[in-house]
PDB file of C-alpha atoms in Angstrom:
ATOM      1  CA  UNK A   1       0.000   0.000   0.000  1.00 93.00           C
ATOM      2  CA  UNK A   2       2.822   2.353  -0.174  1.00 93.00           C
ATOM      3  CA  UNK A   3       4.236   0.936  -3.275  1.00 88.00           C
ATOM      4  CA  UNK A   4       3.200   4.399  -5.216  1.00 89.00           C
ATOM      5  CA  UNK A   5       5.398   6.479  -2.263  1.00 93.00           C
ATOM      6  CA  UNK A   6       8.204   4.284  -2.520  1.00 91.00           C
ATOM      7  CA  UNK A   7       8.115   3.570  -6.210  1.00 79.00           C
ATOM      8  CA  UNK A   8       8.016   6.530  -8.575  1.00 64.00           C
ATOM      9  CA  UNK A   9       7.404   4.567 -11.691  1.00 63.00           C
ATOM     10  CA  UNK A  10       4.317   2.139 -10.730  1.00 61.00           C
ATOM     11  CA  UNK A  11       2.336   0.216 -13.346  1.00 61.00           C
ATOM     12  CA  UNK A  12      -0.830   2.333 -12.723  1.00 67.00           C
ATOM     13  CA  UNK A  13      -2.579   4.512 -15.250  1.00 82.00           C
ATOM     14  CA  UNK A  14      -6.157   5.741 -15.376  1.00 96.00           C
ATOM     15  CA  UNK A  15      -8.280   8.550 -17.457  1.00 98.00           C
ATOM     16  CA  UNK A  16     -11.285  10.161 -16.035  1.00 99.00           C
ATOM     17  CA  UNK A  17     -13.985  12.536 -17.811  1.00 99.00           C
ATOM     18  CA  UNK A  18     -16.323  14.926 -16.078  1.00 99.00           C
ATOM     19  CA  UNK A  19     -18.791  17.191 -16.681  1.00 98.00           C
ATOM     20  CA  UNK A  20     -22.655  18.237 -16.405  1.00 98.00           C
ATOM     21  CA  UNK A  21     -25.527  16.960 -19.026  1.00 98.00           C
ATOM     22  CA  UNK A  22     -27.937  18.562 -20.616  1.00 97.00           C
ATOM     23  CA  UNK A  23     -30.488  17.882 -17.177  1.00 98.00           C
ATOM     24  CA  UNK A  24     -28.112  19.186 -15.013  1.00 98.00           C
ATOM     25  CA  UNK A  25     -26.514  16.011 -13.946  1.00 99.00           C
ATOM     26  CA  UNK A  26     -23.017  15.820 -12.942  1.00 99.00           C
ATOM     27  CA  UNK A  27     -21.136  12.944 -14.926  1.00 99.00           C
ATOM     28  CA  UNK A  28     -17.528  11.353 -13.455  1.00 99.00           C
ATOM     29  CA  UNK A  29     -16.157   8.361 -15.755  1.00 99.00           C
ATOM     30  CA  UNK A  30     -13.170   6.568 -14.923  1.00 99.00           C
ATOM     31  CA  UNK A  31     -10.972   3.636 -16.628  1.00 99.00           C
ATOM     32  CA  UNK A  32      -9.402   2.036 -14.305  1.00 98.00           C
ATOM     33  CA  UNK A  33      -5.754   0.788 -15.468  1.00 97.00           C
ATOM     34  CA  UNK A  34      -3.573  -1.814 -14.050  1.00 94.00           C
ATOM     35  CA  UNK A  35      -1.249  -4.934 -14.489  1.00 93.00           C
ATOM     36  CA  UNK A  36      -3.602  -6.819 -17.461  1.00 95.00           C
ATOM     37  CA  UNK A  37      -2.285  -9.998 -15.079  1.00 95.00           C
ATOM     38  CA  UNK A  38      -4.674  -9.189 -12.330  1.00 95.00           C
ATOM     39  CA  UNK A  39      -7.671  -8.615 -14.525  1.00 96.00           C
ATOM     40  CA  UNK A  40      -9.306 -11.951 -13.119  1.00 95.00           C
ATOM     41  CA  UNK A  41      -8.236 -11.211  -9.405  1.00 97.00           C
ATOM     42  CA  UNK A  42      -9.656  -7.736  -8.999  1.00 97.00           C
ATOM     43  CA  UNK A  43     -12.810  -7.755  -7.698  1.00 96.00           C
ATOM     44  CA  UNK A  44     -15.977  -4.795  -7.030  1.00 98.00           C
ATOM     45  CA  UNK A  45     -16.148  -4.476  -2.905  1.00 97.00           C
ATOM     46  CA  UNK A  46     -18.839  -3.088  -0.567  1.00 98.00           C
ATOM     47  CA  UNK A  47     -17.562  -2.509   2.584  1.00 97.00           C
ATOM     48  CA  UNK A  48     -19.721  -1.783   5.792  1.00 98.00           C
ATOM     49  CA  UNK A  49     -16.668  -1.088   8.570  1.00 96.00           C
ATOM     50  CA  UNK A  50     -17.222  -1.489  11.966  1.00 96.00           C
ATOM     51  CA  UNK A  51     -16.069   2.547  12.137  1.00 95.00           C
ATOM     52  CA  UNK A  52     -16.891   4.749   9.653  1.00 96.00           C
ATOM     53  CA  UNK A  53     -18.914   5.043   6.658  1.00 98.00           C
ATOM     54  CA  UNK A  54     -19.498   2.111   4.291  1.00 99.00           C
ATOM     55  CA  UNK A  55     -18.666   2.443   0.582  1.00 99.00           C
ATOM     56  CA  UNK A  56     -18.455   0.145  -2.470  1.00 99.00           C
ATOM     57  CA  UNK A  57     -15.286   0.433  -4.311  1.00 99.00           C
ATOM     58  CA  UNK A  58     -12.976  -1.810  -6.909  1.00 98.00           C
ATOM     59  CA  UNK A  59     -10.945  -3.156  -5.560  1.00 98.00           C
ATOM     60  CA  UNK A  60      -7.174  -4.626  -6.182  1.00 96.00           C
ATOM     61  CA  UNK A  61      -5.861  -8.253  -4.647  1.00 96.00           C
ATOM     62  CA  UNK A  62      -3.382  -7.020  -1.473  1.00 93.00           C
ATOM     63  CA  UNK A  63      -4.444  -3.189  -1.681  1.00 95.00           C
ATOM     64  CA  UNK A  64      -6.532  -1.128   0.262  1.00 96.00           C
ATOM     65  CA  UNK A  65      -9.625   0.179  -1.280  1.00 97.00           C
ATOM     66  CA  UNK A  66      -9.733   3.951  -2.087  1.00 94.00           C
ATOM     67  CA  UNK A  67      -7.712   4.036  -4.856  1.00 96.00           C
ATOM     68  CA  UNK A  68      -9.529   3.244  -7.825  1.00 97.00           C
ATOM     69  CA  UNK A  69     -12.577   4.062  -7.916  1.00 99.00           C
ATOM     70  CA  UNK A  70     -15.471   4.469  -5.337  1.00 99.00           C
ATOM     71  CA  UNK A  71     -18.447   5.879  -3.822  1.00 99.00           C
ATOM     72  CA  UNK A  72     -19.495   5.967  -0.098  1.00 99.00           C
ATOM     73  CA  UNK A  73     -22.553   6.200   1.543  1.00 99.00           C
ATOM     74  CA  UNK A  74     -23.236   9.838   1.433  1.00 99.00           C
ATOM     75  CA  UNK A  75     -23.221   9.944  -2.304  1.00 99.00           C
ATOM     76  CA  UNK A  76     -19.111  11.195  -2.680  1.00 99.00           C
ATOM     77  CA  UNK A  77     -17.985   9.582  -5.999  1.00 99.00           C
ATOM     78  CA  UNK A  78     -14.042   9.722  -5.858  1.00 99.00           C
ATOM     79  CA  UNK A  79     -11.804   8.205  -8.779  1.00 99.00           C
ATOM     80  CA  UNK A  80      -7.808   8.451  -8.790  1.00 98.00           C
ATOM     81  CA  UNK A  81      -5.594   8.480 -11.225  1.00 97.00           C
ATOM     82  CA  UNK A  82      -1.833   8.056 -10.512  1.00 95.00           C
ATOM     83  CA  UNK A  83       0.674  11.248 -10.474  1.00 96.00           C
ATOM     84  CA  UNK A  84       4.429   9.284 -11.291  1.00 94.00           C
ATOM     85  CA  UNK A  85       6.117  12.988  -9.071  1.00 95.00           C
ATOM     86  CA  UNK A  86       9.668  12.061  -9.040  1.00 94.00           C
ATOM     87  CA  UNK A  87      10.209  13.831  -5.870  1.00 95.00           C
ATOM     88  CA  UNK A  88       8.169  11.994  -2.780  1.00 96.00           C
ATOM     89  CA  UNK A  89       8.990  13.504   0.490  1.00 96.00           C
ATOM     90  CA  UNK A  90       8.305  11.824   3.966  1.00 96.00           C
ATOM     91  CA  UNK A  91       4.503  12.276   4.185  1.00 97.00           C
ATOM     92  CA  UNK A  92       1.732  10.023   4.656  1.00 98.00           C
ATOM     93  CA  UNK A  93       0.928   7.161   2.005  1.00 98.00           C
ATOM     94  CA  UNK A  94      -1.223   8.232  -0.684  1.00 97.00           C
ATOM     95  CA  UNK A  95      -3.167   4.964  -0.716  1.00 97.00           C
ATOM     96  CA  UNK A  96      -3.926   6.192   3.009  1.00 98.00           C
ATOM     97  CA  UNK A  97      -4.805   9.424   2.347  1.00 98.00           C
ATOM     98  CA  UNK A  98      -7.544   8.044  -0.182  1.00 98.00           C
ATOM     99  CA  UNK A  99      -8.879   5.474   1.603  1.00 98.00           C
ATOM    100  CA  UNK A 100      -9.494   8.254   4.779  1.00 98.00           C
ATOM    101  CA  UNK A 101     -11.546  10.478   1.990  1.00 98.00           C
ATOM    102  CA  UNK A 102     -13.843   7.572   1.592  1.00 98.00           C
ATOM    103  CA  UNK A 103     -15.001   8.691   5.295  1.00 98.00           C
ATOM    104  CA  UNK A 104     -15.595  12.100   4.146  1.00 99.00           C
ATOM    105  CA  UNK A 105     -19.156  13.234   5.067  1.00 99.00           C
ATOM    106  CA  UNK A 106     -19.046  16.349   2.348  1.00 99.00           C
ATOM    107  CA  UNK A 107     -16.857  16.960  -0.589  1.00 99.00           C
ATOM    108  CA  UNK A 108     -15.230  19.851   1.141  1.00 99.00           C
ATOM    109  CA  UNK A 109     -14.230  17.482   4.152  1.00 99.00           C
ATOM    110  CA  UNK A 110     -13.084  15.203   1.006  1.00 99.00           C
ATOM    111  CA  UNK A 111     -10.839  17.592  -0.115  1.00 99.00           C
ATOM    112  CA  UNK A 112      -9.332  18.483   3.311  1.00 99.00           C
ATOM    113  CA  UNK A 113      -8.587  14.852   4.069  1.00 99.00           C
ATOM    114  CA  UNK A 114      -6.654  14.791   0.761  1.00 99.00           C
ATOM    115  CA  UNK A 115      -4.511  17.847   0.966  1.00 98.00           C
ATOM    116  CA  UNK A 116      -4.817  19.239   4.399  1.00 97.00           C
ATOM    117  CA  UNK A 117      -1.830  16.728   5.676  1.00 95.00           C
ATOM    118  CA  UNK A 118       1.601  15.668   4.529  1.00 97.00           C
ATOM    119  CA  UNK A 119       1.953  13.580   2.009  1.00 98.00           C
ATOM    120  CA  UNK A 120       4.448  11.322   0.116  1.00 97.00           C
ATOM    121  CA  UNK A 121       3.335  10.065  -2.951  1.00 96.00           C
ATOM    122  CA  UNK A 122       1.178  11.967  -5.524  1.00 96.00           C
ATOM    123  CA  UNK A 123      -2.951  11.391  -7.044  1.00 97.00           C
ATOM    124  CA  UNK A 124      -5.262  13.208  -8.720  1.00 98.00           C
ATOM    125  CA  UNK A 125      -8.573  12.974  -7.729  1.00 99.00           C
ATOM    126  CA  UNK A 126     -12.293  13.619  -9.374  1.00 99.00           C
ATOM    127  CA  UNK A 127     -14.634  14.401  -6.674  1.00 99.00           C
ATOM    128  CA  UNK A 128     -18.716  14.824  -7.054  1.00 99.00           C
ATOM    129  CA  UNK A 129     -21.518  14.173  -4.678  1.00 99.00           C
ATOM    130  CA  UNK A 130     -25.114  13.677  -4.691  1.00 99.00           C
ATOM    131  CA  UNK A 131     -27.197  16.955  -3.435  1.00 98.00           C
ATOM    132  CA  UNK A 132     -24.105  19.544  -4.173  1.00 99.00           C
ATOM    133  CA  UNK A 133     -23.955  20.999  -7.979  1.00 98.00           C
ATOM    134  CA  UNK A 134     -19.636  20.530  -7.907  1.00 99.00           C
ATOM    135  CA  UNK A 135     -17.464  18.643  -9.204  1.00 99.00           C
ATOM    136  CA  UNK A 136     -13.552  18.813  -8.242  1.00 99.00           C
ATOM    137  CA  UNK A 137     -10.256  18.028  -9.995  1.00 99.00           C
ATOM    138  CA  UNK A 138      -7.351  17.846  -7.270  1.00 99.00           C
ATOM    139  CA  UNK A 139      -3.843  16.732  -7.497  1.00 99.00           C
ATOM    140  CA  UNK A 140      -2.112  16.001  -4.565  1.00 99.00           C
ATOM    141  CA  UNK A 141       1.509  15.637  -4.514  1.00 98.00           C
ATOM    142  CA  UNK A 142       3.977  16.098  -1.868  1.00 97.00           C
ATOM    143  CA  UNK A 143       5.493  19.741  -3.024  1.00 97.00           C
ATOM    144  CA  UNK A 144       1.996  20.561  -3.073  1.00 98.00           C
ATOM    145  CA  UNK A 145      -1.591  20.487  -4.014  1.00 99.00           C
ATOM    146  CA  UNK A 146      -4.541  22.095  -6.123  1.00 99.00           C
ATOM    147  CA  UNK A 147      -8.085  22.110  -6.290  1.00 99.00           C
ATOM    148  CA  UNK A 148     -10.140  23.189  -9.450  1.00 99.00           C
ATOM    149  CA  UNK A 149     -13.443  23.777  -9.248  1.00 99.00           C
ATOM    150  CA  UNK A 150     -14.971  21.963 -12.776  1.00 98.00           C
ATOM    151  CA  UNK A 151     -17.031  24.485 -15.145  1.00 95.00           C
ATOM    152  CA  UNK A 152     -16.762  22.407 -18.302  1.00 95.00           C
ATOM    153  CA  UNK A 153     -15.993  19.463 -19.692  1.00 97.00           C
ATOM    154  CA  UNK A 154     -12.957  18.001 -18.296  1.00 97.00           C
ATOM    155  CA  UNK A 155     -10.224  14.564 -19.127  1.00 98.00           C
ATOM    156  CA  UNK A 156      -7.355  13.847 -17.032  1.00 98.00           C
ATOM    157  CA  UNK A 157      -5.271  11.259 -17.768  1.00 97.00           C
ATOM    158  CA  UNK A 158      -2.721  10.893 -15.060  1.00 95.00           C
ATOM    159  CA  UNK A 159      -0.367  12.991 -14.852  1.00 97.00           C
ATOM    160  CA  UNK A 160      -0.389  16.939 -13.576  1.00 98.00           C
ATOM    161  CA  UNK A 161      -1.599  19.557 -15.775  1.00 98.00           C
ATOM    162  CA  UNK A 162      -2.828  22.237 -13.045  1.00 98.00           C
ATOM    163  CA  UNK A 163      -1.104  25.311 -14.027  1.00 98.00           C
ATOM    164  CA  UNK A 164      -0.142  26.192  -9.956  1.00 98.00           C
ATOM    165  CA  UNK A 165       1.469  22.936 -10.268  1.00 98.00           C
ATOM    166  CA  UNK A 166       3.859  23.213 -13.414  1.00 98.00           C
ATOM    167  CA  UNK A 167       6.919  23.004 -11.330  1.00 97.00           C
ATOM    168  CA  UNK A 168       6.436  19.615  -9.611  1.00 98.00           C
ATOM    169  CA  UNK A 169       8.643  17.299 -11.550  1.00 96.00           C
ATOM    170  CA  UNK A 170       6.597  14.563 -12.762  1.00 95.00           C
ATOM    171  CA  UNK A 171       7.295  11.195 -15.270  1.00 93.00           C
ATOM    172  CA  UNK A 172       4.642  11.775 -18.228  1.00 95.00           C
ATOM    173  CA  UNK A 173       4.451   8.216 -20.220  1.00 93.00           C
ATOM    174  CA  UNK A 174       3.982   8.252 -23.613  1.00 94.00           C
ATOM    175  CA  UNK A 175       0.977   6.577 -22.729  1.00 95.00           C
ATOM    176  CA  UNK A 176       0.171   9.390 -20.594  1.00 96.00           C
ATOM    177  CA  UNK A 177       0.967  12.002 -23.281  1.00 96.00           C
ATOM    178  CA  UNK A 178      -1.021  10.731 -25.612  1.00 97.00           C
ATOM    179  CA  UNK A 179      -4.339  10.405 -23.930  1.00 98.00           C
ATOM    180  CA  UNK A 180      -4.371  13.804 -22.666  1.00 98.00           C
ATOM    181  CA  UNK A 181      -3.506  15.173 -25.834  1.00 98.00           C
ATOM    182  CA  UNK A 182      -7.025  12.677 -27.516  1.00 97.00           C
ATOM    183  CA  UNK A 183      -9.197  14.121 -24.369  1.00 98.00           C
ATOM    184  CA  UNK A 184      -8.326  18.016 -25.614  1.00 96.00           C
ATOM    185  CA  UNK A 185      -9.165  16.808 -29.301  1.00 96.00           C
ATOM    186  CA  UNK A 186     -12.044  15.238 -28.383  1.00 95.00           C
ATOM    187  CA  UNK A 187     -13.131  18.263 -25.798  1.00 93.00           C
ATOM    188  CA  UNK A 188     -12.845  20.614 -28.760  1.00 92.00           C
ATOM    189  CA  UNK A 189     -14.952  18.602 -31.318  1.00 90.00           C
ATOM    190  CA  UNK A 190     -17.258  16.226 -28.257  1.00 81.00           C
ATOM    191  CA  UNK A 191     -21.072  15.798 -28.819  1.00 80.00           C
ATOM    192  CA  UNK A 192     -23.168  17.139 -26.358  1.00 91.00           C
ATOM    193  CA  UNK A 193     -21.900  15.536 -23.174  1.00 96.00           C
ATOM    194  CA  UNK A 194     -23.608  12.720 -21.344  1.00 98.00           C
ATOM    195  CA  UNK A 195     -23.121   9.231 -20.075  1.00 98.00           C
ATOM    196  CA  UNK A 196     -23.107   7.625 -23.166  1.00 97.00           C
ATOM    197  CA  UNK A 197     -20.494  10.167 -24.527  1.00 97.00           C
ATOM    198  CA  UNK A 198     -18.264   9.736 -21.795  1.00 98.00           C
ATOM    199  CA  UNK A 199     -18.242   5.942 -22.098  1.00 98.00           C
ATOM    200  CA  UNK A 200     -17.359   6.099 -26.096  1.00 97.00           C
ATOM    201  CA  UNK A 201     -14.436   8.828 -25.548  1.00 98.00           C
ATOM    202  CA  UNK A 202     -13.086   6.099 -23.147  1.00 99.00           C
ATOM    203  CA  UNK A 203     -13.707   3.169 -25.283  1.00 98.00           C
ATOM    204  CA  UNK A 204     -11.972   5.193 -27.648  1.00 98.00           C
ATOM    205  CA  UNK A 205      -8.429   3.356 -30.101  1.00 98.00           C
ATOM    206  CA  UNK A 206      -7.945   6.343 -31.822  1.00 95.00           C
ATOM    207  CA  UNK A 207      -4.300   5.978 -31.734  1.00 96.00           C
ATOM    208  CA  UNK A 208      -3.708   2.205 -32.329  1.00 95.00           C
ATOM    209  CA  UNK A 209      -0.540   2.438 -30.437  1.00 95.00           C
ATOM    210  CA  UNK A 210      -1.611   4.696 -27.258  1.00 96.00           C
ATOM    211  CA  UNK A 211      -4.868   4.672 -27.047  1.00 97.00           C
ATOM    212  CA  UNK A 212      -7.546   5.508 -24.484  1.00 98.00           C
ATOM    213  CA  UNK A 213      -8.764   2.155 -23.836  1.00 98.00           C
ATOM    214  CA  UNK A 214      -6.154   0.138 -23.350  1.00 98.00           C
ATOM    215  CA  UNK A 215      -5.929  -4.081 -24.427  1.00 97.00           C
ATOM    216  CA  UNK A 216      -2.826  -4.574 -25.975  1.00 95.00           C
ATOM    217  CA  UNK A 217      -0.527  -7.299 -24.448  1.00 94.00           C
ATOM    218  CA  UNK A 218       2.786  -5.088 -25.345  1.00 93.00           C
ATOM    219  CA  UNK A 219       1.016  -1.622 -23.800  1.00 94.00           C
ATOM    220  CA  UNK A 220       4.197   0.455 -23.283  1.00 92.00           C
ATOM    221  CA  UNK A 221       3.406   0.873 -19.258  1.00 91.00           C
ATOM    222  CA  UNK A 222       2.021  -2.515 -19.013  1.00 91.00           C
ATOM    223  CA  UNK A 223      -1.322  -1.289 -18.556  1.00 94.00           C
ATOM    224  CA  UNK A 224      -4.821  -2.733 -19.463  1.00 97.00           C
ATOM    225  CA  UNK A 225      -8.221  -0.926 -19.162  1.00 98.00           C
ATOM    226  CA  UNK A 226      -9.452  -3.343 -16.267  1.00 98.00           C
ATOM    227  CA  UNK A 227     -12.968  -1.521 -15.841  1.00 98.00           C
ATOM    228  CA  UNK A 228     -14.578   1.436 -16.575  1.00 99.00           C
ATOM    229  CA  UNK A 229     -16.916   3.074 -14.020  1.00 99.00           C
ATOM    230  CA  UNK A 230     -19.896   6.000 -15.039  1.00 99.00           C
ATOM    231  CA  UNK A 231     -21.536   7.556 -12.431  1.00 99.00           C
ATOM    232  CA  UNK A 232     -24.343   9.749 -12.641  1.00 99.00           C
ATOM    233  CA  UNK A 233     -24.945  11.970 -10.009  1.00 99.00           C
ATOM    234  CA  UNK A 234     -28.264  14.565  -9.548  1.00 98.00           C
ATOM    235  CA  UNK A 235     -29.756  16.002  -6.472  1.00 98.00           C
ATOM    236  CA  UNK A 236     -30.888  12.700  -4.605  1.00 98.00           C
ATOM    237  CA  UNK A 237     -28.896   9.896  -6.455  1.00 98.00           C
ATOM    238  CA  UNK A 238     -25.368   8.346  -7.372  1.00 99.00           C
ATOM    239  CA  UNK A 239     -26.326   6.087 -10.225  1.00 99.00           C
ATOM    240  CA  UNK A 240     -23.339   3.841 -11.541  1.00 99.00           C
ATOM    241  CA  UNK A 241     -22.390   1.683 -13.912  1.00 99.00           C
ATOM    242  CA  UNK A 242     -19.519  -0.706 -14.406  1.00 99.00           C
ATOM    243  CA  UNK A 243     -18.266  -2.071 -17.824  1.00 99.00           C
ATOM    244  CA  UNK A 244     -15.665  -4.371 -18.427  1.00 97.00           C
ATOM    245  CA  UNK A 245     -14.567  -6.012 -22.009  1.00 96.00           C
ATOM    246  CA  UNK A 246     -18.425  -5.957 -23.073  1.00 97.00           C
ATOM    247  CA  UNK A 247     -19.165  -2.239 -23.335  1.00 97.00           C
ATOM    248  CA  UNK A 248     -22.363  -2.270 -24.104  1.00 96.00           C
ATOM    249  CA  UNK A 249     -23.763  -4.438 -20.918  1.00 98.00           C
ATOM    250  CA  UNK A 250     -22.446  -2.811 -17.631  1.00 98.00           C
ATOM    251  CA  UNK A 251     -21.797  -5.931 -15.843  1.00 98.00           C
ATOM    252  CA  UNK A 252     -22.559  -3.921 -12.613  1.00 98.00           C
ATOM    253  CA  UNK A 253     -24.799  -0.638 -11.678  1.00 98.00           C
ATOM    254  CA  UNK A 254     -26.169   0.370  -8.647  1.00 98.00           C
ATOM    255  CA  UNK A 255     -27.288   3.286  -6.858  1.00 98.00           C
ATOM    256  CA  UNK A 256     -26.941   5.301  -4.102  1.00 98.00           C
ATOM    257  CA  UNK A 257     -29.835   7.832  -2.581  1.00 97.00           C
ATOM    258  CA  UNK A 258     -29.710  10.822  -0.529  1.00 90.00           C
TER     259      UNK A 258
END
């Protein structure tokens, strides 16, 4: 659990989309990559601790949850997305720090668990909730952290590209490169936004060799798309959906209400 702190150069990728609908609804979507060996040992977790909140979450064989993907009982969606910082200071783990926010009541206690403390190793987190019209982009890293309120569309696709936080050294993957620069082509030309758009732009090969979603057995960063997660959030309900190879068929959903 403090492999990412330790490690600079861990085998975890990730791109996440956000944004509002037409109706007002607040959209996060979220592939989750990782080692394409552990695609049949992963697993989707709902977790009712003895202290604290409960939460369902994906989850990763030896890791705690937190991570990934997730969404607790008060309706806060948070998805991560690795940050390789090359400089990782004595802090607290950032797998730690992420499993905490899963006990946050509000977003804004969210975000204080996630950047009020010292950290080691860097994240970026999407944060929405049901029954509060924001949605937050924050990287955490341990020379720093920022949080940007989201007033339009928005892809992230793990590594740092907050402006306050240009002069954190970071490793950007080719991998990396490459999707960020698809989610600004695709921001500039996307359909009206909505669930549905948000699961093609991350089912997306545009580039054969870097894409988006993410299958290949030679993937430069020994990635694979494991899952992909859409939630749907509005004034009383977290609505999600969880796809795997078959993208048409979420082979999970579920809800949440306020």
């Amino acid at each position: 659990n403090c492999r990412g702190d330790l490690v600079r150069s861990t085998s975890d990728g990730c791109t996440t989309v956000a944004g509002v609908n037409a109706a007002g609804e607040r959209i996060i979507a979220h592939n989750e990559d990782g080692f394409p060996q552990l695609r049949d040992e992963c697993l989707l977790a709902t977790i009712t601790p003895s202290r604290g909140l409960s939460f369902t979450s994906f989850a990763y064989p030896g890791s705690i949850c937190g991570h990934t993907f997730a969404v607790n009982e008060k309706g806060i969606v948070n998805t991560v997305n690795n940050i390789r910082a090359v400089y990782r200071p004595q802090g607290l783990p950032r797998q730690i720090l992420a499993r905490a926010s899963l006990n946050a009541n509000t977003l804004d206690e969210a975000i204080t668990i996630l950047t009020g403390q010292p950290r080691s190793g860097a994240f970026h987190h999407t944060l929405g909730q049901l029954g509060d019209a924001r949605l937050f982009s924050v990287e955490a890293t341990g020379q720093g952290c920022s949080v940007l309120p989201l007033t339009t569309v928005t892809g992230h696709a793990n590594h740092l590209v907050h402006a306050a936080l240009a002069g954190v050294e970071q490793i950007v993957t080719d991998s990396s490169a490459s999707r960020q620069l698809r989610l600004v082509q695709w921001r500039e030309t996307q359909p009206p936004f909505d669930a549905a758009a948000a699961k093609t732009i991350l089912s997306d090969t545009h580039d054969a060799e870097l894409p988006i979603y993410r299958l290949a057995a030679d993937d430069p960063d020994e990635e694979n798309t494991l899952a992909t997660a859409v939630f749907t959030l509005d004034a009383n309900h977290v609505r999600w959906q969880i796809f795997d190879i078959n993208r048409d068929d979420a082979k999970f959903h579920g809800e949440v209400r306020g």
